[in-house]
Amino acid sequence: MAALRNELNIPAGEDDILTEKISTAVAYVDSALGDATIPQSVYDDCVVGCAADLYNRKSAQLGVMSTGMDGMEPYRIPLDPLRSVWPKLNAAGVLTGRSVII
């Protein structure tokens, strides 16, 4: 929870939604890993990245989030909840996701 708060730069609060996003992220990352094993620090980083993406999607209607800054273009939120996880898993030696060539 603390790592996700730090990643999102949000103060205390919203524990229910953060817990929900972490739980969902764990399910996604575990599914992507399959039977592979990775160091706990890499796993935690993958879960935090995925949970942060899931959290940010809540304020992005139709995949577009306004930054709220004048003169700035809207920011597109990726629809793939594992977008930040695939390169981390590949770097850790787990060939999974869109980078697998069969």
Tab-separated table of N, CA and C in Angstrom:
chain	number	residue	atom	x	y	z
A	1	MET	N	0.829	-1.188	0.000
A	1	MET	CA	0.000	0.000	0.000
A	1	MET	C	0.876	1.256	0.000
A	2	ALA	N	1.918	1.255	0.812
A	2	ALA	CA	2.803	2.427	0.890
A	2	ALA	C	3.515	2.665	-0.437
A	3	ALA	N	3.956	1.603	-1.089
A	3	ALA	CA	4.639	1.759	-2.378
A	3	ALA	C	3.688	2.309	-3.437
A	4	LEU	N	2.435	1.867	-3.413
A	4	LEU	CA	1.446	2.375	-4.375
A	4	LEU	C	1.136	3.842	-4.091
A	5	ARG	N	0.986	4.192	-2.814
A	5	ARG	CA	0.758	5.605	-2.465
A	5	ARG	C	1.916	6.476	-2.960
A	6	ASN	N	3.124	5.998	-2.785
A	6	ASN	CA	4.300	6.733	-3.229
A	6	ASN	C	4.312	6.865	-4.751
A	7	GLU	N	3.989	5.785	-5.443
A	7	GLU	CA	3.954	5.802	-6.912
A	7	GLU	C	2.936	6.810	-7.434
A	8	LEU	N	1.780	6.845	-6.790
A	8	LEU	CA	0.692	7.732	-7.226
A	8	LEU	C	0.794	9.129	-6.624
A	9	ASN	N	1.663	9.273	-5.618
A	9	ASN	CA	1.827	10.548	-4.926
A	9	ASN	C	0.504	11.042	-4.346
A	10	ILE	N	-0.153	10.133	-3.614
A	10	ILE	CA	-1.411	10.511	-2.962
A	10	ILE	C	-1.262	10.333	-1.456
A	11	PRO	N	-1.920	11.206	-0.688
A	11	PRO	CA	-1.847	11.104	0.767
A	11	PRO	C	-2.710	9.944	1.280
A	12	ALA	N	-2.710	9.771	2.576
A	12	ALA	CA	-3.520	8.717	3.192
A	12	ALA	C	-4.992	8.914	2.830
A	13	GLY	N	-5.675	7.812	2.743
A	13	GLY	CA	-7.080	7.831	2.349
A	13	GLY	C	-7.275	6.942	1.140
A	14	GLU	N	-8.498	6.744	0.769
A	14	GLU	CA	-8.849	5.905	-0.370
A	14	GLU	C	-8.319	4.476	-0.205
A	15	ASP	N	-8.235	4.006	1.031
A	15	ASP	CA	-7.703	2.670	1.280
A	15	ASP	C	-8.502	1.584	0.582
A	16	ASP	N	-9.822	1.730	0.555
A	16	ASP	CA	-10.656	0.700	-0.070
A	16	ASP	C	-10.338	0.541	-1.548
A	17	ILE	N	-10.246	1.649	-2.262
A	17	ILE	CA	-9.990	1.556	-3.702
A	17	ILE	C	-8.561	1.099	-3.969
A	18	LEU	N	-7.605	1.526	-3.154
A	18	LEU	CA	-6.223	1.079	-3.335
A	18	LEU	C	-6.100	-0.418	-3.074
A	19	THR	N	-6.774	-0.897	-2.038
A	19	THR	CA	-6.766	-2.331	-1.741
A	19	THR	C	-7.373	-3.121	-2.892
A	20	GLU	N	-8.452	-2.608	-3.447
A	20	GLU	CA	-9.097	-3.265	-4.593
A	20	GLU	C	-8.161	-3.304	-5.796
A	21	LYS	N	-7.487	-2.208	-6.079
A	21	LYS	CA	-6.581	-2.152	-7.231
A	21	LYS	C	-5.372	-3.066	-7.027
A	22	ILE	N	-4.866	-3.142	-5.808
A	22	ILE	CA	-3.747	-4.044	-5.528
A	22	ILE	C	-4.184	-5.494	-5.722
A	23	SER	N	-5.355	-5.833	-5.228
A	23	SER	CA	-5.871	-7.197	-5.369
A	23	SER	C	-6.037	-7.576	-6.839
A	24	THR	N	-6.587	-6.671	-7.617
A	24	THR	CA	-6.765	-6.918	-9.052
A	24	THR	C	-5.414	-7.033	-9.743
A	25	ALA	N	-4.476	-6.161	-9.381
A	25	ALA	CA	-3.142	-6.199	-9.981
A	25	ALA	C	-2.427	-7.507	-9.666
A	26	VAL	N	-2.563	-8.008	-8.453
A	26	VAL	CA	-1.956	-9.288	-8.078
A	26	VAL	C	-2.506	-10.400	-8.966
A	27	ALA	N	-3.814	-10.391	-9.192
A	27	ALA	CA	-4.423	-11.417	-10.046
A	27	ALA	C	-3.882	-11.332	-11.472
A	28	TYR	N	-3.769	-10.131	-12.012
A	28	TYR	CA	-3.240	-9.954	-13.371
A	28	TYR	C	-1.781	-10.411	-13.469
A	29	VAL	N	-0.965	-9.970	-12.526
A	29	VAL	CA	0.468	-10.309	-12.565
A	29	VAL	C	0.672	-11.805	-12.363
A	30	ASP	N	-0.059	-12.398	-11.432
A	30	ASP	CA	0.050	-13.842	-11.220
A	30	ASP	C	-0.329	-14.609	-12.483
A	31	SER	N	-1.361	-14.158	-13.159
A	31	SER	CA	-1.787	-14.805	-14.402
A	31	SER	C	-0.726	-14.658	-15.485
A	32	ALA	N	-0.117	-13.490	-15.570
A	32	ALA	CA	0.924	-13.262	-16.572
A	32	ALA	C	2.165	-14.100	-16.289
A	33	LEU	N	2.466	-14.311	-15.016
A	33	LEU	CA	3.640	-15.086	-14.635
A	33	LEU	C	3.474	-16.582	-14.900
A	34	GLY	N	2.263	-17.073	-14.726
A	34	GLY	CA	2.053	-18.505	-14.881
A	34	GLY	C	2.886	-19.259	-13.855
A	35	ASP	N	3.707	-20.203	-14.320
A	35	ASP	CA	4.551	-21.004	-13.429
A	35	ASP	C	5.933	-20.398	-13.211
A	36	ALA	N	6.216	-19.290	-13.858
A	36	ALA	CA	7.536	-18.662	-13.737
A	36	ALA	C	7.713	-18.053	-12.348
A	37	THR	N	8.956	-17.938	-11.947
A	37	THR	CA	9.263	-17.281	-10.672
A	37	THR	C	10.206	-16.113	-10.938
A	38	ILE	N	10.014	-15.052	-10.171
A	38	ILE	CA	10.855	-13.862	-10.268
A	38	ILE	C	11.178	-13.404	-8.851
A	39	PRO	N	12.212	-12.589	-8.695
A	39	PRO	CA	12.512	-12.059	-7.360
A	39	PRO	C	11.331	-11.260	-6.795
A	40	GLN	N	11.170	-11.294	-5.491
A	40	GLN	CA	10.050	-10.599	-4.836
A	40	GLN	C	10.043	-9.107	-5.164
A	41	SER	N	11.212	-8.495	-5.255
A	41	SER	CA	11.268	-7.057	-5.544
A	41	SER	C	10.717	-6.743	-6.933
A	42	VAL	N	10.986	-7.617	-7.904
A	42	VAL	CA	10.456	-7.423	-9.256
A	42	VAL	C	8.948	-7.637	-9.254
A	43	TYR	N	8.504	-8.673	-8.545
A	43	TYR	CA	7.067	-8.946	-8.430
A	43	TYR	C	6.341	-7.745	-7.822
A	44	ASP	N	6.878	-7.216	-6.730
A	44	ASP	CA	6.261	-6.060	-6.080
A	44	ASP	C	6.204	-4.865	-7.023
A	45	ASP	N	7.278	-4.637	-7.780
A	45	ASP	CA	7.316	-3.533	-8.737
A	45	ASP	C	6.253	-3.716	-9.820
A	46	CYS	N	6.081	-4.939	-10.287
A	46	CYS	CA	5.061	-5.232	-11.294
A	46	CYS	C	3.664	-4.971	-10.749
A	47	VAL	N	3.403	-5.411	-9.522
A	47	VAL	CA	2.081	-5.214	-8.914
A	47	VAL	C	1.802	-3.726	-8.707
A	48	VAL	N	2.784	-2.983	-8.224
A	48	VAL	CA	2.592	-1.544	-8.000
A	48	VAL	C	2.339	-0.829	-9.325
A	49	GLY	N	3.097	-1.163	-10.368
A	49	GLY	CA	2.889	-0.529	-11.675
A	49	GLY	C	1.514	-0.817	-12.243
A	50	CYS	N	1.100	-2.064	-12.147
A	50	CYS	CA	-0.218	-2.451	-12.647
A	50	CYS	C	-1.319	-1.782	-11.830
A	51	ALA	N	-1.199	-1.787	-10.507
A	51	ALA	CA	-2.200	-1.160	-9.647
A	51	ALA	C	-2.289	0.344	-9.896
A	52	ALA	N	-1.163	0.989	-10.140
A	52	ALA	CA	-1.164	2.429	-10.435
A	52	ALA	C	-1.906	2.705	-11.743
A	53	ASP	N	-1.668	1.871	-12.755
A	53	ASP	CA	-2.391	2.036	-14.023
A	53	ASP	C	-3.890	1.835	-13.822
A	54	LEU	N	-4.259	0.823	-13.043
A	54	LEU	CA	-5.679	0.575	-12.772
A	54	LEU	C	-6.302	1.741	-12.010
A	55	TYR	N	-5.591	2.302	-11.046
A	55	TYR	CA	-6.089	3.436	-10.272
A	55	TYR	C	-6.291	4.656	-11.171
A	56	ASN	N	-5.319	4.928	-12.028
A	56	ASN	CA	-5.415	6.103	-12.900
A	56	ASN	C	-6.544	5.987	-13.910
A	57	ARG	N	-6.917	4.769	-14.260
A	57	ARG	CA	-8.009	4.583	-15.221
A	57	ARG	C	-9.346	5.023	-14.663
A	58	LYS	N	-9.488	5.095	-13.334
A	58	LYS	CA	-10.781	5.464	-12.747
A	58	LYS	C	-11.155	6.918	-13.067
A	59	SER	N	-10.176	7.743	-13.352
A	59	SER	CA	-10.460	9.144	-13.673
A	59	SER	C	-10.299	9.443	-15.160
A	60	ALA	N	-10.288	8.400	-15.966
A	60	ALA	CA	-10.088	8.573	-17.410
A	60	ALA	C	-11.299	8.047	-18.163
A	61	GLN	N	-12.180	8.941	-18.532
A	61	GLN	CA	-13.342	8.534	-19.305
A	61	GLN	C	-12.917	8.145	-20.708
A	62	LEU	N	-13.346	6.978	-21.137
A	62	LEU	CA	-13.042	6.459	-22.468
A	62	LEU	C	-11.541	6.397	-22.740
A	63	GLY	N	-10.750	6.223	-21.683
A	63	GLY	CA	-9.310	6.063	-21.849
A	63	GLY	C	-8.544	7.359	-22.000
A	64	VAL	N	-9.191	8.514	-21.760
A	64	VAL	CA	-8.522	9.809	-21.887
A	64	VAL	C	-8.667	10.567	-20.571
A	65	MET	N	-7.537	11.000	-20.018
A	65	MET	CA	-7.532	11.731	-18.759
A	65	MET	C	-7.056	13.152	-19.013
A	66	SER	N	-7.786	14.103	-18.491
A	66	SER	CA	-7.364	15.490	-18.588
A	66	SER	C	-6.343	15.754	-17.494
A	67	THR	N	-5.263	16.432	-17.845
A	67	THR	CA	-4.229	16.725	-16.858
A	67	THR	C	-4.604	17.918	-15.993
A	68	GLY	N	-5.613	18.685	-16.409
A	68	GLY	CA	-6.047	19.824	-15.619
A	68	GLY	C	-5.159	21.038	-15.749
A	69	MET	N	-4.165	20.963	-16.614
A	69	MET	CA	-3.249	22.090	-16.795
A	69	MET	C	-3.619	22.824	-18.079
A	70	ASP	N	-3.633	24.136	-18.018
A	70	ASP	CA	-3.953	24.932	-19.204
A	70	ASP	C	-2.929	24.703	-20.302
A	71	GLY	N	-3.414	24.566	-21.516
A	71	GLY	CA	-2.525	24.414	-22.652
A	71	GLY	C	-1.993	23.008	-22.841
A	72	MET	N	-2.390	22.082	-21.993
A	72	MET	CA	-1.901	20.716	-22.090
A	72	MET	C	-2.946	19.846	-22.787
A	73	GLU	N	-2.476	18.930	-23.574
A	73	GLU	CA	-3.349	17.979	-24.250
A	73	GLU	C	-3.773	16.882	-23.282
A	74	PRO	N	-4.929	16.258	-23.528
A	74	PRO	CA	-5.340	15.132	-22.686
A	74	PRO	C	-4.330	13.996	-22.780
A	75	TYR	N	-4.255	13.204	-21.729
A	75	TYR	CA	-3.324	12.083	-21.647
A	75	TYR	C	-4.109	10.790	-21.824
A	76	ARG	N	-3.676	9.947	-22.757
A	76	ARG	CA	-4.344	8.676	-22.993
A	76	ARG	C	-3.842	7.625	-22.008
A	77	ILE	N	-4.783	6.966	-21.359
A	77	ILE	CA	-4.469	5.903	-20.406
A	77	ILE	C	-4.488	4.580	-21.166
A	78	PRO	N	-3.434	3.769	-21.055
A	78	PRO	CA	-3.422	2.488	-21.766
A	78	PRO	C	-4.529	1.565	-21.258
A	79	LEU	N	-5.174	0.869	-22.167
A	79	LEU	CA	-6.249	-0.040	-21.796
A	79	LEU	C	-5.727	-1.385	-21.306
A	80	ASP	N	-4.489	-1.739	-21.646
A	80	ASP	CA	-3.882	-2.985	-21.198
A	80	ASP	C	-3.399	-2.794	-19.757
A	81	PRO	N	-4.004	-3.492	-18.787
A	81	PRO	CA	-3.601	-3.292	-17.401
A	81	PRO	C	-2.175	-3.766	-17.114
A	82	LEU	N	-1.598	-4.554	-18.020
A	82	LEU	CA	-0.241	-5.061	-17.823
A	82	LEU	C	0.784	-4.350	-18.703
A	83	ARG	N	0.419	-3.211	-19.246
A	83	ARG	CA	1.317	-2.497	-20.159
A	83	ARG	C	2.672	-2.200	-19.530
A	84	SER	N	2.683	-1.809	-18.274
A	84	SER	CA	3.956	-1.513	-17.612
A	84	SER	C	4.644	-2.776	-17.094
A	85	VAL	N	3.914	-3.888	-17.068
A	85	VAL	CA	4.453	-5.133	-16.513
A	85	VAL	C	5.228	-5.940	-17.549
A	86	TRP	N	4.757	-5.965	-18.798
A	86	TRP	CA	5.394	-6.799	-19.829
A	86	TRP	C	6.901	-6.561	-19.940
A	87	PRO	N	7.369	-5.318	-20.065
A	87	PRO	CA	8.821	-5.130	-20.191
A	87	PRO	C	9.581	-5.518	-18.928
A	88	LYS	N	8.969	-5.359	-17.765
A	88	LYS	CA	9.629	-5.740	-16.517
A	88	LYS	C	9.798	-7.260	-16.439
A	89	LEU	N	8.736	-7.983	-16.818
A	89	LEU	CA	8.825	-9.445	-16.809
A	89	LEU	C	9.847	-9.924	-17.830
A	90	ASN	N	9.839	-9.322	-19.005
A	90	ASN	CA	10.818	-9.702	-20.028
A	90	ASN	C	12.244	-9.422	-19.557
A	91	ALA	N	12.450	-8.298	-18.886
A	91	ALA	CA	13.780	-7.972	-18.373
A	91	ALA	C	14.210	-8.948	-17.282
A	92	ALA	N	13.230	-9.507	-16.567
A	92	ALA	CA	13.526	-10.476	-15.510
A	92	ALA	C	13.689	-11.890	-16.066
A	93	GLY	N	13.556	-12.029	-17.392
A	93	GLY	CA	13.769	-13.333	-18.016
A	93	GLY	C	12.515	-14.153	-18.226
A	94	VAL	N	11.341	-13.552	-18.003
A	94	VAL	CA	10.077	-14.256	-18.225
A	94	VAL	C	9.534	-13.802	-19.575
A	95	LEU	N	9.620	-14.666	-20.557
A	95	LEU	CA	9.123	-14.325	-21.888
A	95	LEU	C	7.626	-14.536	-21.914
A	96	THR	N	6.919	-13.429	-21.850
A	96	THR	CA	5.465	-13.477	-21.767
A	96	THR	C	4.884	-12.254	-22.450
A	97	GLY	N	3.588	-12.238	-22.592
A	97	GLY	CA	2.924	-11.086	-23.187
A	97	GLY	C	3.149	-10.994	-24.666
A	98	ARG	N	3.168	-9.769	-25.152
A	98	ARG	CA	3.241	-9.537	-26.587
A	98	ARG	C	4.617	-9.778	-27.162
A	99	SER	N	5.620	-9.993	-26.341
A	99	SER	CA	6.982	-10.158	-26.860
A	99	SER	C	7.341	-11.594	-27.178
A	100	VAL	N	6.447	-12.517	-26.939
A	100	VAL	CA	6.739	-13.931	-27.177
A	100	VAL	C	6.563	-14.247	-28.652
A	101	ILE	N	7.555	-14.901	-29.222
A	101	ILE	CA	7.476	-15.342	-30.611
A	101	ILE	C	7.527	-16.860	-30.608
A	102	ILE	N	6.500	-17.457	-31.154
A	102	ILE	CA	6.420	-18.925	-31.149
A	102	ILE	C	6.690	-19.458	-32.539
